[in-house]
XYZ file of C-alpha atoms in Angstrom:
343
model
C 0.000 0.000 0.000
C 1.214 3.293 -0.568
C 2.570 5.712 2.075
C 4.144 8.614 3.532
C 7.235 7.220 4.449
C 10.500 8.746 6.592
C 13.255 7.225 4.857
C 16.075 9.439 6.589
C 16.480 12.647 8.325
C 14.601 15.102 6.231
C 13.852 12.900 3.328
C 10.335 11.504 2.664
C 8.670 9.575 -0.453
C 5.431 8.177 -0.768
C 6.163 5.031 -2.003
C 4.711 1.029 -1.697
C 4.720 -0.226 1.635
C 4.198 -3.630 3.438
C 1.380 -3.159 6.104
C -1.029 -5.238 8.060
C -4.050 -5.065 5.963
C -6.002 -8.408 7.529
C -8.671 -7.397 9.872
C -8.343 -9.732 13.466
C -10.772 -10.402 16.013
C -11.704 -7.105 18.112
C -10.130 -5.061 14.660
C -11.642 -2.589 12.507
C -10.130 -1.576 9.027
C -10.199 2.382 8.520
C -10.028 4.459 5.120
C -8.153 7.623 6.203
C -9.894 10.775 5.324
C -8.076 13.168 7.128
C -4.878 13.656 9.329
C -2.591 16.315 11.085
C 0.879 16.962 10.977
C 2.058 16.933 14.839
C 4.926 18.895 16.002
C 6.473 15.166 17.189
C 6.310 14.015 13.630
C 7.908 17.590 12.608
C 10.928 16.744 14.904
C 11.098 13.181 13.827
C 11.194 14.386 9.965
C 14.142 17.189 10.911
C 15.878 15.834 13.886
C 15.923 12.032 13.449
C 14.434 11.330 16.798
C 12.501 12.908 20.236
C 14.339 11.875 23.541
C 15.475 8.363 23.372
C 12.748 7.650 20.297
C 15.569 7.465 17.334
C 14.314 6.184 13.404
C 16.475 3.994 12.527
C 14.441 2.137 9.489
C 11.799 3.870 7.157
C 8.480 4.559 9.109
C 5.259 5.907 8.005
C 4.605 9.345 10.266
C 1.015 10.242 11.311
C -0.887 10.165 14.336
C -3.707 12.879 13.939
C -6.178 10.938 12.566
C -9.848 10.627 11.821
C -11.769 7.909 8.753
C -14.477 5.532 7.785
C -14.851 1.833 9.071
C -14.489 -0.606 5.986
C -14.227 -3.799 7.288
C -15.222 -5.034 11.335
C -13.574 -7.905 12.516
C -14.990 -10.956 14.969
C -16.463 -9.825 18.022
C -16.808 -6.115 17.302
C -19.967 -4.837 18.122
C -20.061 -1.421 18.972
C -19.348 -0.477 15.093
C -19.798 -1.113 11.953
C -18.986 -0.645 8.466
C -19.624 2.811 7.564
C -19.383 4.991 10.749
C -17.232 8.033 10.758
C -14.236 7.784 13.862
C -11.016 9.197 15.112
C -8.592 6.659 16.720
C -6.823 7.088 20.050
C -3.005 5.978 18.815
C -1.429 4.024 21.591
C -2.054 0.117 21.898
C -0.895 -0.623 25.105
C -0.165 -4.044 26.741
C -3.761 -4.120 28.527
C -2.885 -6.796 30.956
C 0.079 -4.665 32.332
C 0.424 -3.008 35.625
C -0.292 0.313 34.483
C -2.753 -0.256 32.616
C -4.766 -2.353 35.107
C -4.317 0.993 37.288
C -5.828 3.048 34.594
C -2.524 4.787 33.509
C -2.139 2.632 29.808
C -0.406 5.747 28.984
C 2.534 4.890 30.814
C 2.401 1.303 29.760
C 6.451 1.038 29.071
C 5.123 -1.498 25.974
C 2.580 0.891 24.516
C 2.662 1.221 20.657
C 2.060 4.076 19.534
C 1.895 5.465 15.824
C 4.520 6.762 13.716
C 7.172 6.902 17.744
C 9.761 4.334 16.852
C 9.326 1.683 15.689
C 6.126 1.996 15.254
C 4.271 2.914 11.881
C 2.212 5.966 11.722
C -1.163 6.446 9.886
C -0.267 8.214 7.134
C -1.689 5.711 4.766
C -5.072 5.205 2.770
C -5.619 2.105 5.030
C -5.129 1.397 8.484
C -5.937 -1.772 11.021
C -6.749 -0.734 14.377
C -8.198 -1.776 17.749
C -11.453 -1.577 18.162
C -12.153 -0.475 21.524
C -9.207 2.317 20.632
C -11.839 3.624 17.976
C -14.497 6.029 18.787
C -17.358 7.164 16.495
C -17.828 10.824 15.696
C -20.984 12.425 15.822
C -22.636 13.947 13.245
C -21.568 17.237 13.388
C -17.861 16.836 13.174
C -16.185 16.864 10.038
C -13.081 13.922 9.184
C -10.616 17.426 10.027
C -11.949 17.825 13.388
C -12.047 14.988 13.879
C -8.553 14.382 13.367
C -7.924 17.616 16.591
C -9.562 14.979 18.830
C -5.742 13.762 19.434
C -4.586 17.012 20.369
C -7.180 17.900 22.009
C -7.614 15.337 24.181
C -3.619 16.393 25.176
C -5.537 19.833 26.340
C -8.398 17.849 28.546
C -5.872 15.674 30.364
C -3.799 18.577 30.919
C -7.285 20.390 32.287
C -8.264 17.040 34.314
C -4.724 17.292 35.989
C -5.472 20.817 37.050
C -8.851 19.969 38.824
C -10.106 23.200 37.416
C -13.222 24.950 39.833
C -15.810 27.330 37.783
C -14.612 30.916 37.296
C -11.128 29.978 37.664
C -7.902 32.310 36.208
C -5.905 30.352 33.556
C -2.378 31.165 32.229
C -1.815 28.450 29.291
C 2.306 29.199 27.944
C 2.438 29.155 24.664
C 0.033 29.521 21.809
C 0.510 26.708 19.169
C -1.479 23.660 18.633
C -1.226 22.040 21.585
C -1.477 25.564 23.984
C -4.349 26.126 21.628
C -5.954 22.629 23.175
C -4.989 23.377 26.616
C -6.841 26.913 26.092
C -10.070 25.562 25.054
C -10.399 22.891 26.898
C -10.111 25.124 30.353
C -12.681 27.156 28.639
C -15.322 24.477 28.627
C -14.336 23.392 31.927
C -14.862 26.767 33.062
C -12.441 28.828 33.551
C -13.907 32.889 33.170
C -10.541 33.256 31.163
C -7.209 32.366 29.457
C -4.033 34.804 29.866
C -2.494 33.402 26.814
C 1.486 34.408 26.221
C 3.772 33.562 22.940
C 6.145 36.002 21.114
C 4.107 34.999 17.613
C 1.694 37.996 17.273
C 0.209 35.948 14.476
C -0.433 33.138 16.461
C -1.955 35.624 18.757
C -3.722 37.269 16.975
C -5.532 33.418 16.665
C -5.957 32.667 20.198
C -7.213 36.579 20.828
C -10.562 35.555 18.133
C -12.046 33.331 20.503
C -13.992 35.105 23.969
C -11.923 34.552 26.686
C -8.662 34.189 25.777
C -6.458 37.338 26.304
C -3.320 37.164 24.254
C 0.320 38.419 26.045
C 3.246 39.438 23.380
C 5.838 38.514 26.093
C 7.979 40.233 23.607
C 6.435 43.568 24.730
C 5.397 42.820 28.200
C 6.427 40.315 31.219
C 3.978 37.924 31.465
C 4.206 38.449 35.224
C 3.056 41.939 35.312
C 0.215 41.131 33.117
C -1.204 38.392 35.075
C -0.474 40.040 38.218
C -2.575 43.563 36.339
C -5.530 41.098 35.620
C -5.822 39.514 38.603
C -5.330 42.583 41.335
C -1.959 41.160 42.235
C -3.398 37.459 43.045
C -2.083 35.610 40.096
C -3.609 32.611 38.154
C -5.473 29.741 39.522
C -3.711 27.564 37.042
C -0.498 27.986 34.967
C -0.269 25.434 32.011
C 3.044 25.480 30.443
C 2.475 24.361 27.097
C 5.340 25.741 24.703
C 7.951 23.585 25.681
C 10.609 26.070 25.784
C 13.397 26.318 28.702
C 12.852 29.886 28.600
C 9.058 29.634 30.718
C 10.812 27.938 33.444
C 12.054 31.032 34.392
C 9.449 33.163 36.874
C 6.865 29.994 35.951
C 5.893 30.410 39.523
C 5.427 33.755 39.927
C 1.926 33.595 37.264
C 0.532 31.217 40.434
C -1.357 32.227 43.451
C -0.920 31.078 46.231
C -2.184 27.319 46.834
C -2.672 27.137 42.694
C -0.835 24.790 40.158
C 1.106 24.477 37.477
C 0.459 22.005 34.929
C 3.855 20.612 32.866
C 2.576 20.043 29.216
C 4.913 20.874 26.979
C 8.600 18.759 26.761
C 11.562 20.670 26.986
C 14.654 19.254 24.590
C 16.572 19.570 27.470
C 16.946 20.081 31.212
C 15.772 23.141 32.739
C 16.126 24.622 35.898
C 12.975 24.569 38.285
C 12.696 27.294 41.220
C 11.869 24.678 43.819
C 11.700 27.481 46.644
C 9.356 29.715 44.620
C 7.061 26.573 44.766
C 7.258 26.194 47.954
C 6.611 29.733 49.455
C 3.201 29.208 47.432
C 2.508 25.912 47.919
C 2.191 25.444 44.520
C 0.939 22.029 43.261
C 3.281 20.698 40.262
C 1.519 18.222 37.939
C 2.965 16.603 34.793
C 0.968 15.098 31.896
C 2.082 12.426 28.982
C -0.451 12.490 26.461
C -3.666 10.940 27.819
C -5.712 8.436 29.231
C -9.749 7.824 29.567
C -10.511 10.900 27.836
C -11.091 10.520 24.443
C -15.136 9.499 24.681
C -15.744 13.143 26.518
C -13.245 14.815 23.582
C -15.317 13.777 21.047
C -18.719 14.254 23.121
C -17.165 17.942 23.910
C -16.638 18.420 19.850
C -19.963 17.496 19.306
C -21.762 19.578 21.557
C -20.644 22.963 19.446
C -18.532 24.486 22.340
C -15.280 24.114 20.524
C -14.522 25.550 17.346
C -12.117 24.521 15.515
C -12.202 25.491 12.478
C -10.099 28.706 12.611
C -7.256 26.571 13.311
C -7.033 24.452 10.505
C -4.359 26.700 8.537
C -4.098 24.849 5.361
C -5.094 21.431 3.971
C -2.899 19.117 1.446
C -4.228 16.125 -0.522
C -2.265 13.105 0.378
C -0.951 13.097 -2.816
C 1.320 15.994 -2.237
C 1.959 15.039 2.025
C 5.917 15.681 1.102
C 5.091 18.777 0.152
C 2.995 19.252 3.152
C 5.651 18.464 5.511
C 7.903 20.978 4.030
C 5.233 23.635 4.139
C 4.844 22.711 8.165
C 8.866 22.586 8.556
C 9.401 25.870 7.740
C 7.076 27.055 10.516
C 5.405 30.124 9.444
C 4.185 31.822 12.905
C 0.557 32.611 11.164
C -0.020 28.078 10.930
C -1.217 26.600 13.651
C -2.254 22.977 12.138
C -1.604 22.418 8.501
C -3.597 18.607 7.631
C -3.196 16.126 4.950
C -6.987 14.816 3.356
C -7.606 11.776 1.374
């Protein structure tokens, strides 16, 4: 079948592929219709690897996805040939420890697409798990549906935070996945995002949707801001989102007392965390890895009409010309925030 395939740092070809194409008990077979270029397969495409995730054979990339059930394998009974889904991407070992506990996230054996050595789902067919697919409703289109991965990034990041009603939010960073974070505090409730970047473009995004109030920390601290809008209190909640070593520095000075910060995005190296400014607020750290148990309420949450996300879609490629999609995402234009590949 053809492909997308990474063949070497910064060299892709859509070429003929070998891939599982038989349809097992508890399987479904998917047509992709739409999927997303992630910043992880970005890094894959130009660095070679994330952490200690290194390609070291060709792999198809891909792991934004959304499609149509074509075949349904023995005992499958929840769907059927037909339906429109988006697929959660990491098969974990179900009978391990962690995921017994609930955490299959942090099953050390989960497969997930297009991470080493793993094949992503940048191809017209795919065989997946059937309890790991999830129908979409009506409403959402094959392109939202393939934000429901990213997105549901944003509600585990908002179910670590325990977010109350009326709450202050600070999310760091304003690309795809800060973008998640943001609107997924919204609909949990939060009266309002304080939303920083040095991208006015990206911005000028984020500042289109009610509630969000965009922060060129290029122009301003993001401390005196937060401290202006909140009469000196700070934020409820601090999601740090971008990733960059740079929003270590100060993180805790956004917080109020007794709030948290939520660890989202993955620096590409150590940073430096001001333990004591935690601790003279009492600030509660969490972390997130992706997500867990929270892709049936993502797609419910789509559904329902409270998140739009149509203004981020920035451009869409057929999957006839995904290498020159990736290069379009690589050189990272600040006014793209997701730029998708349709079949």
């Amino acid at each position: 079948m053809q492909a997308l395939v990474m063949e070497e740092i910064r060299r892709l070809q859509l070429r003929e592929i070998d891939v599982p194409t038989e349809t097992g008990p508890g399987e479904v077979k998917i047509a992709m219709k739409a999927v997303g270029i992630c910043g992880s397969d970005l890094h894959f495409y130009l660095h070679g690897h994330i952490g200690p995730f290194w390609v070291k054979e060709p792999m198809i990339l891909g792991h934004e996805g959304a499609g149509q059930i074509v075949a349904v394998g023995e005992g499958v009974t929840n769907l059927k040939v037909g339906d429109r889904v988006a697929m959660e991407p990491g098969i974990p070992d179900w009978t391990s420890r962690a995921s017994q506990l609930g955490l299959y996230n942090l099953d050390p054996a989960v497969r997930f697409w297009a991470t080493p050595p793993v094949h992503g789902c940048l191809v017209p067919e795919i065989v997946h798990p059937a309890n790991l697919t999830f129908k979409l409703p009506d409403g959402v289109s094959y392109q939202e549906g393939a934000f429901v991965e990213p997105l549901a990034v944003g509600m585990q990041a908002v179910n670590k935070a325990h977010i109350l009603p009326g709450q202050t939010a600070v999310v760091l960073g304003a690309g795809t996945i800060g973008m998640m974070v943001a609107l997924a505090a919204l609909a949990a409730g939060v009266s309002r995002v304080i939303m920083t970047d040095v991208q006015k473009e990206k911005l000028a995004i984020a500042g289109g949707y009610a509630g969000i109030v965009p922060v060129n920390v290029s122009e301003v601290k993001a401390a005196d801001r937060v401290r202006e809008l909140t009469d000196g209190w700070g934020a409820d909640v601090v999601f740090e989102a971008s990733g960059s070593p740079h929003a270590f520095k100060g993180i805790f000075d956004l917080v109020c007392p007794g709030g948290c910060v939520v660890l989202v995005g993955m620096p590409p190296a150590e940073v430096a965390l001001d333990v004591v400014g935690a601790q003279i607020k009492e600030a509660r750290i969490e972390t997130i890895f992706r997500y867990a148990n929270v892709y049936p309420r993502t797609i419910d949450l789509l559904g329902s009409g409270k998140i739009d996300l149509k203004p981020l879609i920035s451009r869409t490629f057929p999957f006839a010309e995904s290498v020159a999609a990736f290069e379009f995402a690589a050189q990272g234009s600040p006014e793209v925030v997701k730029t998708q590949i349709v079949f």
